[in-house]
Amino acid sequence: MNPSIAADIATVQSISAVPSILQVVAEITGLRFVCVARVTEDSWTSCAVLDKIDFGMNPGDELDVDTTFCKEVRSSNTAIIIDHVSESAQYRDHHTPKIYGFESYFSIPLYRTDGEYFGTLCGLDPKSANLSEEKTVATMTLFAELISRQLDAEKRLHDSQTALLNERETAELREQFIAVLGHDLRTPLASIINGADLLSKKSLDQSIEPVVNRILRSGQRISKLVDDVLDFARGRMGGGVPLKVERVDDLGSDLRHLIDELQSAYPKQEIRFDLAINDEIVCDRERIAQLFSNLLTNALVHGSPDQAIDVHANTHDGIFELSIINGGPMIAADKMLRLFQPYWRGTARNPSAGLGLGLYIATEIAHSHGGKLSATSENEAIKFTFVMPLATKSSVTVLN
């Protein structure tokens, strides 16, 4: 492999935001293969890949550039977006879809800030997808611009070989890009969710109703992903998770509601619970619910499906204590140390679920409440425990 291309692959791999970008692009478009490719006049090389269709591509793998659309994107400096290859007069007889067997496709050019062409952000799927909608195109273009800026930041850092930016400052810059992106995504997402919700309340044809419900669920899932990324960015930049603290005397009902919701989502998994919350708690109700939901979802996804999950919550001696126990093989000590790190996921029955930020965000919520989240693994059981004081810090304003 050309050394300069190998260096470009390493540059893309070093950008921590890229896996999240590929995941969110896949969620927004519905495509199951998304990648960042380095494209020259005579070569096509993958730099980062999300592959849910067993396309067989890994970072560093090459394709014959003449068999790809990316060569056309490079020569024309124009994106190619195809909803339905079979319905496209321009592309239905093209050799590229026939070679790779896809029905939907996009390829958006990536540049360095000096205008030098780098490659493409591209994706494909054997199934058709509505990629050419204005909001979808705008979002994918924004992601491509984000990657382009990060490529330039990494190149400047490498070329200068100075301490202009230390490791933390570089990470903060990346998370700022994510935060800006998440903020810009919220408005179109809200329009999609509100529109789907409005349609779901009307009398619809039976063939349309499932589509509307799918749009609503997908929009809500994407919104959750964006919220997770924003919380992650705030935590990484030192701002912590923002709280709206109030006096809560019915937290048990919130936890019970979440248990019912997740039990419906995982009907085959038994959830046993003992809620004895007898004191008022000063906290952010929604954030504690988010922490609990992340922990319980983690237990449902990673725990042994044939063993019940036990939930305990109580107040005693001036503290609120919450624990969730699920069955499963003992976790090695080195993996226990990584449980609360962002983007880290253990073995799950559904490995594509989420971005691997749930436990990290739960930890940030715990810290913001002056509490602590810990985990133990013994006797083929994994236990997560959250402990916080009933009274909040004096520096936090309590809403009445």
mmCIF file of N, CA, C and O in Angstrom, residues 46-139:
data_model
loop_
_atom_site.group_PDB
_atom_site.id
_atom_site.type_symbol
_atom_site.label_atom_id
_atom_site.label_comp_id
_atom_site.label_asym_id
_atom_site.label_seq_id
_atom_site.Cartn_x
_atom_site.Cartn_y
_atom_site.Cartn_z
ATOM 1 N N SER A 46 -10.774 1.840 1.644
ATOM 2 C CA SER A 46 -11.649 2.132 2.787
ATOM 3 C C SER A 46 -10.808 2.563 3.982
ATOM 4 O O SER A 46 -9.747 2.012 4.246
ATOM 5 N N CYS A 47 -11.305 3.582 4.702
ATOM 6 C CA CYS A 47 -10.604 4.100 5.885
ATOM 7 C C CYS A 47 -11.356 3.793 7.171
ATOM 8 O O CYS A 47 -10.755 3.590 8.226
ATOM 9 N N ALA A 48 -12.687 3.799 7.124
ATOM 10 C CA ALA A 48 -13.533 3.478 8.277
ATOM 11 C C ALA A 48 -14.824 2.899 7.741
ATOM 12 O O ALA A 48 -15.361 3.387 6.739
ATOM 13 N N VAL A 49 -15.342 1.861 8.414
ATOM 14 C CA VAL A 49 -16.470 1.103 7.847
ATOM 15 C C VAL A 49 -17.495 0.765 8.925
ATOM 16 O O VAL A 49 -17.139 0.391 10.042
ATOM 17 N N LEU A 50 -18.777 0.912 8.590
ATOM 18 C CA LEU A 50 -19.884 0.328 9.353
ATOM 19 C C LEU A 50 -20.602 -0.610 8.392
ATOM 20 O O LEU A 50 -21.155 -0.163 7.379
ATOM 21 N N ASP A 51 -20.564 -1.908 8.679
ATOM 22 C CA ASP A 51 -21.078 -2.911 7.744
ATOM 23 C C ASP A 51 -22.063 -3.830 8.444
ATOM 24 O O ASP A 51 -21.681 -4.658 9.264
ATOM 25 N N LYS A 52 -23.362 -3.693 8.127
ATOM 26 C CA LYS A 52 -24.402 -4.544 8.701
ATOM 27 C C LYS A 52 -25.003 -5.496 7.669
ATOM 28 O O LYS A 52 -26.000 -6.142 7.938
ATOM 29 N N ILE A 53 -24.386 -5.556 6.473
ATOM 30 C CA ILE A 53 -24.905 -6.455 5.431
ATOM 31 C C ILE A 53 -23.836 -7.455 4.986
ATOM 32 O O ILE A 53 -23.978 -8.106 3.952
ATOM 33 N N ASP A 54 -22.761 -7.564 5.787
ATOM 34 C CA ASP A 54 -21.674 -8.488 5.455
ATOM 35 C C ASP A 54 -21.122 -8.236 4.054
ATOM 36 O O ASP A 54 -20.893 -9.158 3.263
ATOM 37 N N PHE A 55 -20.907 -6.962 3.759
ATOM 38 C CA PHE A 55 -20.312 -6.578 2.483
ATOM 39 C C PHE A 55 -18.872 -7.079 2.391
ATOM 40 O O PHE A 55 -18.330 -7.289 1.312
ATOM 41 N N GLY A 56 -18.256 -7.264 3.568
ATOM 42 C CA GLY A 56 -16.915 -7.840 3.602
ATOM 43 C C GLY A 56 -15.791 -6.828 3.510
ATOM 44 O O GLY A 56 -14.647 -7.192 3.216
ATOM 45 N N MET A 57 -16.098 -5.558 3.785
ATOM 46 C CA MET A 57 -15.093 -4.504 3.653
ATOM 47 C C MET A 57 -14.573 -4.101 5.024
ATOM 48 O O MET A 57 -15.347 -3.906 5.955
ATOM 49 N N ASN A 58 -13.250 -3.974 5.153
ATOM 50 C CA ASN A 58 -12.604 -3.534 6.380
ATOM 51 C C ASN A 58 -11.667 -2.377 6.067
ATOM 52 O O ASN A 58 -11.257 -2.187 4.906
ATOM 53 N N PRO A 59 -11.295 -1.578 7.083
ATOM 54 C CA PRO A 59 -10.349 -0.488 6.848
ATOM 55 C C PRO A 59 -9.062 -0.998 6.195
ATOM 56 O O PRO A 59 -8.488 -2.000 6.629
ATOM 57 N N GLY A 60 -8.638 -0.326 5.139
ATOM 58 C CA GLY A 60 -7.447 -0.733 4.410
ATOM 59 C C GLY A 60 -7.732 -1.571 3.181
ATOM 60 O O GLY A 60 -6.853 -1.749 2.324
ATOM 61 N N ASP A 61 -8.977 -2.096 3.051
ATOM 62 C CA ASP A 61 -9.337 -2.874 1.868
ATOM 63 C C ASP A 61 -9.506 -1.957 0.662
ATOM 64 O O ASP A 61 -9.904 -0.796 0.790
ATOM 65 N N GLU A 62 -9.235 -2.503 -0.521
ATOM 66 C CA GLU A 62 -9.279 -1.712 -1.742
ATOM 67 C C GLU A 62 -10.294 -2.272 -2.734
ATOM 68 O O GLU A 62 -10.588 -3.471 -2.739
ATOM 69 N N LEU A 63 -10.831 -1.376 -3.565
ATOM 70 C CA LEU A 63 -11.672 -1.757 -4.698
ATOM 71 C C LEU A 63 -11.049 -1.186 -5.973
ATOM 72 O O LEU A 63 -10.286 -0.203 -5.920
ATOM 73 N N ASP A 64 -11.369 -1.782 -7.076
ATOM 74 C CA ASP A 64 -10.969 -1.221 -8.369
ATOM 75 C C ASP A 64 -11.735 0.090 -8.551
ATOM 76 O O ASP A 64 -12.964 0.090 -8.653
ATOM 77 N N VAL A 65 -11.032 1.202 -8.550
ATOM 78 C CA VAL A 65 -11.702 2.509 -8.592
ATOM 79 C C VAL A 65 -12.574 2.665 -9.826
ATOM 80 O O VAL A 65 -13.585 3.391 -9.806
ATOM 81 N N ASP A 66 -12.245 1.968 -10.914
ATOM 82 C CA ASP A 66 -13.043 2.071 -12.143
ATOM 83 C C ASP A 66 -14.397 1.399 -12.008
ATOM 84 O O ASP A 66 -15.288 1.616 -12.842
ATOM 85 N N THR A 67 -14.567 0.571 -10.969
ATOM 86 C CA THR A 67 -15.861 -0.085 -10.760
ATOM 87 C C THR A 67 -16.761 0.712 -9.809
ATOM 88 O O THR A 67 -17.867 0.269 -9.511
ATOM 89 N N THR A 68 -16.291 1.850 -9.329
ATOM 90 C CA THR A 68 -17.043 2.615 -8.331
ATOM 91 C C THR A 68 -17.590 3.916 -8.909
ATOM 92 O O THR A 68 -17.084 4.432 -9.913
ATOM 93 N N PHE A 69 -18.620 4.441 -8.224
ATOM 94 C CA PHE A 69 -19.120 5.774 -8.543
ATOM 95 C C PHE A 69 -18.197 6.862 -8.003
ATOM 96 O O PHE A 69 -18.263 8.015 -8.419
ATOM 97 N N CYS A 70 -17.373 6.517 -7.007
ATOM 98 C CA CYS A 70 -16.533 7.523 -6.351
ATOM 99 C C CYS A 70 -15.563 8.171 -7.332
ATOM 100 O O CYS A 70 -15.149 9.318 -7.132
ATOM 101 N N LYS A 71 -15.172 7.443 -8.376
ATOM 102 C CA LYS A 71 -14.295 8.042 -9.378
ATOM 103 C C LYS A 71 -15.026 9.167 -10.101
ATOM 104 O O LYS A 71 -14.442 10.215 -10.389
ATOM 105 N N GLU A 72 -16.323 8.968 -10.386
ATOM 106 C CA GLU A 72 -17.112 10.024 -11.018
ATOM 107 C C GLU A 72 -17.286 11.216 -10.086
ATOM 108 O O GLU A 72 -17.233 12.370 -10.522
ATOM 109 N N VAL A 73 -17.480 10.929 -8.782
ATOM 110 C CA VAL A 73 -17.602 12.003 -7.802
ATOM 111 C C VAL A 73 -16.317 12.816 -7.759
ATOM 112 O O VAL A 73 -16.340 14.051 -7.687
ATOM 113 N N ARG A 74 -15.180 12.139 -7.831
ATOM 114 C CA ARG A 74 -13.884 12.821 -7.787
ATOM 115 C C ARG A 74 -13.687 13.712 -8.999
ATOM 116 O O ARG A 74 -13.222 14.855 -8.886
ATOM 117 N N SER A 75 -14.040 13.214 -10.167
ATOM 118 C CA SER A 75 -13.811 13.986 -11.396
ATOM 119 C C SER A 75 -14.789 15.145 -11.553
ATOM 120 O O SER A 75 -14.450 16.188 -12.096
ATOM 121 N N SER A 76 -16.027 14.967 -11.019
ATOM 122 C CA SER A 76 -17.044 16.012 -11.181
ATOM 123 C C SER A 76 -17.172 16.925 -9.975
ATOM 124 O O SER A 76 -17.813 17.970 -10.047
ATOM 125 N N ASN A 77 -16.561 16.521 -8.829
ATOM 126 C CA ASN A 77 -16.723 17.262 -7.562
ATOM 127 C C ASN A 77 -18.195 17.436 -7.200
ATOM 128 O O ASN A 77 -18.586 18.447 -6.622
ATOM 129 N N THR A 78 -19.001 16.441 -7.541
ATOM 130 C CA THR A 78 -20.443 16.495 -7.292
ATOM 131 C C THR A 78 -20.901 15.191 -6.648
ATOM 132 O O THR A 78 -20.490 14.102 -7.076
ATOM 133 N N ALA A 79 -21.759 15.315 -5.637
ATOM 134 C CA ALA A 79 -22.281 14.126 -4.962
ATOM 135 C C ALA A 79 -23.191 13.326 -5.891
ATOM 136 O O ALA A 79 -23.828 13.885 -6.795
ATOM 137 N N ILE A 80 -23.237 12.024 -5.663
ATOM 138 C CA ILE A 80 -24.183 11.140 -6.355
ATOM 139 C C ILE A 80 -25.111 10.546 -5.305
ATOM 140 O O ILE A 80 -24.643 9.967 -4.320
ATOM 141 N N ILE A 81 -26.411 10.710 -5.505
ATOM 142 C CA ILE A 81 -27.407 10.190 -4.566
ATOM 143 C C ILE A 81 -28.491 9.479 -5.366
ATOM 144 O O ILE A 81 -29.103 10.074 -6.252
ATOM 145 N N ILE A 82 -28.718 8.203 -5.062
ATOM 146 C CA ILE A 82 -29.674 7.392 -5.813
ATOM 147 C C ILE A 82 -30.629 6.716 -4.839
ATOM 148 O O ILE A 82 -30.202 5.964 -3.964
ATOM 149 N N ASP A 83 -31.935 6.982 -4.989
ATOM 150 C CA ASP A 83 -32.941 6.325 -4.153
ATOM 151 C C ASP A 83 -33.239 4.909 -4.645
ATOM 152 O O ASP A 83 -33.294 3.965 -3.870
ATOM 153 N N HIS A 84 -33.456 4.796 -5.969
ATOM 154 C CA HIS A 84 -33.852 3.514 -6.566
ATOM 155 C C HIS A 84 -33.069 3.338 -7.871
ATOM 156 O O HIS A 84 -33.410 3.946 -8.883
ATOM 157 N N VAL A 85 -32.041 2.524 -7.851
ATOM 158 C CA VAL A 85 -31.251 2.291 -9.061
ATOM 159 C C VAL A 85 -32.133 1.765 -10.184
ATOM 160 O O VAL A 85 -32.044 2.209 -11.335
ATOM 161 N N SER A 86 -33.012 0.823 -9.849
ATOM 162 C CA SER A 86 -33.831 0.180 -10.886
ATOM 163 C C SER A 86 -34.793 1.147 -11.551
ATOM 164 O O SER A 86 -35.274 0.888 -12.657
ATOM 165 N N GLU A 87 -35.079 2.273 -10.899
ATOM 166 C CA GLU A 87 -36.001 3.257 -11.472
ATOM 167 C C GLU A 87 -35.281 4.461 -12.062
ATOM 168 O O GLU A 87 -35.912 5.415 -12.518
ATOM 169 N N SER A 88 -33.967 4.433 -12.070
ATOM 170 C CA SER A 88 -33.173 5.561 -12.549
ATOM 171 C C SER A 88 -32.734 5.321 -13.988
ATOM 172 O O SER A 88 -31.993 4.383 -14.286
ATOM 173 N N ALA A 89 -33.180 6.195 -14.874
ATOM 174 C CA ALA A 89 -32.788 6.074 -16.282
ATOM 175 C C ALA A 89 -31.282 6.253 -16.440
ATOM 176 O O ALA A 89 -30.669 5.673 -17.335
ATOM 177 N N GLN A 90 -30.677 7.039 -15.550
ATOM 178 C CA GLN A 90 -29.253 7.327 -15.647
ATOM 179 C C GLN A 90 -28.380 6.186 -15.140
ATOM 180 O O GLN A 90 -27.298 5.936 -15.676
ATOM 181 N N TYR A 91 -28.862 5.456 -14.122
ATOM 182 C CA TYR A 91 -27.994 4.498 -13.467
ATOM 183 C C TYR A 91 -28.444 3.041 -13.530
ATOM 184 O O TYR A 91 -27.684 2.147 -13.148
ATOM 185 N N ARG A 92 -29.656 2.760 -14.001
ATOM 186 C CA ARG A 92 -30.138 1.375 -13.919
ATOM 187 C C ARG A 92 -29.332 0.409 -14.777
ATOM 188 O O ARG A 92 -29.287 -0.793 -14.504
ATOM 189 N N ASP A 93 -28.673 0.934 -15.840
ATOM 190 C CA ASP A 93 -27.851 0.068 -16.688
ATOM 191 C C ASP A 93 -26.364 0.262 -16.427
ATOM 192 O O ASP A 93 -25.526 -0.288 -17.153
ATOM 193 N N HIS A 94 -26.038 1.024 -15.402
ATOM 194 C CA HIS A 94 -24.633 1.293 -15.070
ATOM 195 C C HIS A 94 -23.986 0.032 -14.501
ATOM 196 O O HIS A 94 -24.621 -0.741 -13.779
ATOM 197 N N HIS A 95 -22.700 -0.153 -14.794
ATOM 198 C CA HIS A 95 -22.031 -1.378 -14.356
ATOM 199 C C HIS A 95 -21.817 -1.444 -12.847
ATOM 200 O O HIS A 95 -21.789 -2.537 -12.264
ATOM 201 N N THR A 96 -21.708 -0.294 -12.167
ATOM 202 C CA THR A 96 -21.386 -0.311 -10.730
ATOM 203 C C THR A 96 -22.477 -0.968 -9.883
ATOM 204 O O THR A 96 -22.183 -1.851 -9.068
ATOM 205 N N PRO A 97 -23.777 -0.581 -10.036
ATOM 206 C CA PRO A 97 -24.809 -1.268 -9.243
ATOM 207 C C PRO A 97 -24.890 -2.760 -9.548
ATOM 208 O O PRO A 97 -25.189 -3.561 -8.658
ATOM 209 N N LYS A 98 -24.611 -3.124 -10.800
ATOM 210 C CA LYS A 98 -24.669 -4.539 -11.163
ATOM 211 C C LYS A 98 -23.541 -5.315 -10.483
ATOM 212 O O LYS A 98 -23.729 -6.454 -10.035
ATOM 213 N N ILE A 99 -22.367 -4.705 -10.364
ATOM 214 C CA ILE A 99 -21.229 -5.379 -9.743
ATOM 215 C C ILE A 99 -21.457 -5.585 -8.254
ATOM 216 O O ILE A 99 -21.216 -6.669 -7.709
ATOM 217 N N TYR A 100 -21.956 -4.529 -7.571
ATOM 218 C CA TYR A 100 -22.046 -4.570 -6.116
ATOM 219 C C TYR A 100 -23.453 -4.842 -5.589
ATOM 220 O O TYR A 100 -23.645 -4.973 -4.380
ATOM 221 N N GLY A 101 -24.432 -4.940 -6.482
ATOM 222 C CA GLY A 101 -25.760 -5.391 -6.083
ATOM 223 C C GLY A 101 -26.503 -4.464 -5.140
ATOM 224 O O GLY A 101 -27.156 -4.929 -4.213
ATOM 225 N N PHE A 102 -26.436 -3.150 -5.362
ATOM 226 C CA PHE A 102 -27.168 -2.241 -4.483
ATOM 227 C C PHE A 102 -28.298 -1.554 -5.225
ATOM 228 O O PHE A 102 -28.278 -1.413 -6.460
ATOM 229 N N GLU A 103 -29.304 -1.117 -4.457
ATOM 230 C CA GLU A 103 -30.466 -0.415 -4.991
ATOM 231 C C GLU A 103 -30.441 1.062 -4.594
ATOM 232 O O GLU A 103 -30.924 1.907 -5.332
ATOM 233 N N SER A 104 -29.909 1.366 -3.417
ATOM 234 C CA SER A 104 -29.796 2.752 -2.966
ATOM 235 C C SER A 104 -28.333 3.059 -2.682
ATOM 236 O O SER A 104 -27.567 2.193 -2.241
ATOM 237 N N TYR A 105 -27.947 4.337 -2.904
ATOM 238 C CA TYR A 105 -26.523 4.675 -2.827
ATOM 239 C C TYR A 105 -26.339 6.178 -2.667
ATOM 240 O O TYR A 105 -27.112 6.978 -3.191
ATOM 241 N N PHE A 106 -25.307 6.561 -1.939
ATOM 242 C CA PHE A 106 -24.889 7.965 -1.934
ATOM 243 C C PHE A 106 -23.375 8.029 -1.825
ATOM 244 O O PHE A 106 -22.730 7.146 -1.255
ATOM 245 N N SER A 107 -22.806 9.074 -2.387
ATOM 246 C CA SER A 107 -21.371 9.333 -2.273
ATOM 247 C C SER A 107 -21.180 10.846 -2.281
ATOM 248 O O SER A 107 -21.554 11.530 -3.231
ATOM 249 N N ILE A 108 -20.620 11.366 -1.172
ATOM 250 C CA ILE A 108 -20.430 12.811 -1.011
ATOM 251 C C ILE A 108 -18.943 13.089 -0.868
ATOM 252 O O ILE A 108 -18.256 12.457 -0.071
ATOM 253 N N PRO A 109 -18.398 14.039 -1.659
ATOM 254 C CA PRO A 109 -16.953 14.281 -1.630
ATOM 255 C C PRO A 109 -16.456 14.862 -0.313
ATOM 256 O O PRO A 109 -17.154 15.618 0.355
ATOM 257 N N LEU A 110 -15.239 14.480 0.057
ATOM 258 C CA LEU A 110 -14.539 15.014 1.219
ATOM 259 C C LEU A 110 -13.306 15.771 0.737
ATOM 260 O O LEU A 110 -12.602 15.317 -0.169
ATOM 261 N N TYR A 111 -13.063 16.933 1.361
ATOM 262 C CA TYR A 111 -11.916 17.756 0.977
ATOM 263 C C TYR A 111 -11.113 18.158 2.207
ATOM 264 O O TYR A 111 -11.642 18.229 3.311
ATOM 265 N N ARG A 112 -9.852 18.430 1.988
ATOM 266 C CA ARG A 112 -9.087 19.143 2.988
ATOM 267 C C ARG A 112 -9.416 20.628 2.836
ATOM 268 O O ARG A 112 -9.938 21.055 1.805
ATOM 269 N N THR A 113 -9.137 21.416 3.874
ATOM 270 C CA THR A 113 -9.557 22.817 3.824
ATOM 271 C C THR A 113 -8.811 23.627 2.760
ATOM 272 O O THR A 113 -9.257 24.703 2.379
ATOM 273 N N ASP A 114 -7.663 23.116 2.279
ATOM 274 C CA ASP A 114 -6.964 23.815 1.195
ATOM 275 C C ASP A 114 -7.547 23.470 -0.170
ATOM 276 O O ASP A 114 -7.029 23.897 -1.209
ATOM 277 N N GLY A 115 -8.629 22.698 -0.177
ATOM 278 C CA GLY A 115 -9.309 22.361 -1.423
ATOM 279 C C GLY A 115 -8.870 21.043 -2.028
ATOM 280 O O GLY A 115 -9.459 20.583 -3.016
ATOM 281 N N GLU A 116 -7.861 20.406 -1.471
ATOM 282 C CA GLU A 116 -7.396 19.126 -1.999
ATOM 283 C C GLU A 116 -8.455 18.045 -1.772
ATOM 284 O O GLU A 116 -8.989 17.903 -0.679
ATOM 285 N N TYR A 117 -8.720 17.289 -2.839
ATOM 286 C CA TYR A 117 -9.704 16.211 -2.740
ATOM 287 C C TYR A 117 -9.134 15.068 -1.900
ATOM 288 O O TYR A 117 -7.999 14.660 -2.067
ATOM 289 N N PHE A 118 -9.947 14.545 -0.977
ATOM 290 C CA PHE A 118 -9.510 13.436 -0.130
ATOM 291 C C PHE A 118 -10.186 12.131 -0.519
ATOM 292 O O PHE A 118 -9.540 11.108 -0.700
ATOM 293 N N GLY A 119 -11.510 12.143 -0.604
ATOM 294 C CA GLY A 119 -12.252 10.916 -0.884
ATOM 295 C C GLY A 119 -13.731 11.153 -0.737
ATOM 296 O O GLY A 119 -14.229 12.227 -1.086
ATOM 297 N N THR A 120 -14.442 10.159 -0.188
ATOM 298 C CA THR A 120 -15.895 10.275 -0.087
ATOM 299 C C THR A 120 -16.425 9.692 1.212
ATOM 300 O O THR A 120 -15.816 8.797 1.805
ATOM 301 N N LEU A 121 -17.549 10.238 1.628
ATOM 302 C CA LEU A 121 -18.417 9.595 2.613
ATOM 303 C C LEU A 121 -19.500 8.928 1.792
ATOM 304 O O LEU A 121 -20.248 9.607 1.072
ATOM 305 N N CYS A 122 -19.581 7.600 1.849
ATOM 306 C CA CYS A 122 -20.498 6.901 0.953
ATOM 307 C C CYS A 122 -21.239 5.788 1.684
ATOM 308 O O CYS A 122 -20.839 5.348 2.760
ATOM 309 N N GLY A 123 -22.340 5.349 1.082
ATOM 310 C CA GLY A 123 -23.142 4.290 1.668
ATOM 311 C C GLY A 123 -23.984 3.608 0.615
ATOM 312 O O GLY A 123 -24.276 4.191 -0.443
ATOM 313 N N LEU A 124 -24.394 2.377 0.913
ATOM 314 C CA LEU A 124 -25.221 1.637 -0.046
ATOM 315 C C LEU A 124 -26.044 0.592 0.680
ATOM 316 O O LEU A 124 -25.779 0.253 1.836
ATOM 317 N N ASP A 125 -27.043 0.073 -0.024
ATOM 318 C CA ASP A 125 -27.882 -0.986 0.536
ATOM 319 C C ASP A 125 -28.602 -1.682 -0.609
ATOM 320 O O ASP A 125 -28.999 -1.023 -1.582
ATOM 321 N N PRO A 126 -28.763 -3.011 -0.522
ATOM 322 C CA PRO A 126 -29.530 -3.720 -1.555
ATOM 323 C C PRO A 126 -30.994 -3.284 -1.595
ATOM 324 O O PRO A 126 -31.680 -3.511 -2.593
ATOM 325 N N LYS A 127 -31.479 -2.680 -0.502
ATOM 326 C CA LYS A 127 -32.853 -2.193 -0.455
ATOM 327 C C LYS A 127 -32.899 -0.720 -0.829
ATOM 328 O O LYS A 127 -31.942 0.020 -0.627
ATOM 329 N N SER A 128 -34.029 -0.262 -1.349
ATOM 330 C CA SER A 128 -34.179 1.144 -1.712
ATOM 331 C C SER A 128 -34.354 1.991 -0.454
ATOM 332 O O SER A 128 -34.778 1.506 0.592
ATOM 333 N N ALA A 129 -34.007 3.271 -0.568
ATOM 334 C CA ALA A 129 -34.130 4.206 0.554
ATOM 335 C C ALA A 129 -34.350 5.606 0.001
ATOM 336 O O ALA A 129 -33.870 5.941 -1.089
ATOM 337 N N ASN A 130 -35.092 6.422 0.760
ATOM 338 C CA ASN A 130 -35.359 7.803 0.335
ATOM 339 C C ASN A 130 -34.209 8.697 0.798
ATOM 340 O O ASN A 130 -34.262 9.303 1.860
ATOM 341 N N LEU A 131 -33.186 8.786 -0.026
ATOM 342 C CA LEU A 131 -31.983 9.527 0.333
ATOM 343 C C LEU A 131 -31.977 10.960 -0.189
ATOM 344 O O LEU A 131 -31.244 11.798 0.326
ATOM 345 N N SER A 132 -32.767 11.231 -1.205
ATOM 346 C CA SER A 132 -32.678 12.527 -1.890
ATOM 347 C C SER A 132 -33.539 13.612 -1.264
ATOM 348 O O SER A 132 -33.597 14.717 -1.791
ATOM 349 N N GLU A 133 -34.224 13.313 -0.141
ATOM 350 C CA GLU A 133 -34.976 14.355 0.542
ATOM 351 C C GLU A 133 -34.035 15.445 1.006
ATOM 352 O O GLU A 133 -32.914 15.188 1.447
ATOM 353 N N GLU A 134 -34.501 16.692 0.945
ATOM 354 C CA GLU A 134 -33.649 17.848 1.198
ATOM 355 C C GLU A 134 -32.968 17.770 2.567
ATOM 356 O O GLU A 134 -31.767 18.019 2.692
ATOM 357 N N LYS A 135 -33.729 17.420 3.604
ATOM 358 C CA LYS A 135 -33.162 17.391 4.951
ATOM 359 C C LYS A 135 -32.117 16.283 5.093
ATOM 360 O O LYS A 135 -31.103 16.459 5.767
ATOM 361 N N THR A 136 -32.374 15.146 4.461
ATOM 362 C CA THR A 136 -31.419 14.045 4.527
ATOM 363 C C THR A 136 -30.119 14.413 3.830
ATOM 364 O O THR A 136 -29.023 14.180 4.358
ATOM 365 N N VAL A 137 -30.228 15.024 2.638
ATOM 366 C CA VAL A 137 -29.031 15.443 1.903
ATOM 367 C C VAL A 137 -28.242 16.479 2.701
ATOM 368 O O VAL A 137 -27.018 16.411 2.811
ATOM 369 N N ALA A 138 -28.958 17.443 3.303
ATOM 370 C CA ALA A 138 -28.295 18.486 4.087
ATOM 371 C C ALA A 138 -27.553 17.889 5.283
ATOM 372 O O ALA A 138 -26.425 18.293 5.608
ATOM 373 N N THR A 139 -28.169 16.910 5.933
ATOM 374 C CA THR A 139 -27.539 16.283 7.098
ATOM 375 C C THR A 139 -26.295 15.505 6.696
ATOM 376 O O THR A 139 -25.243 15.607 7.349
#
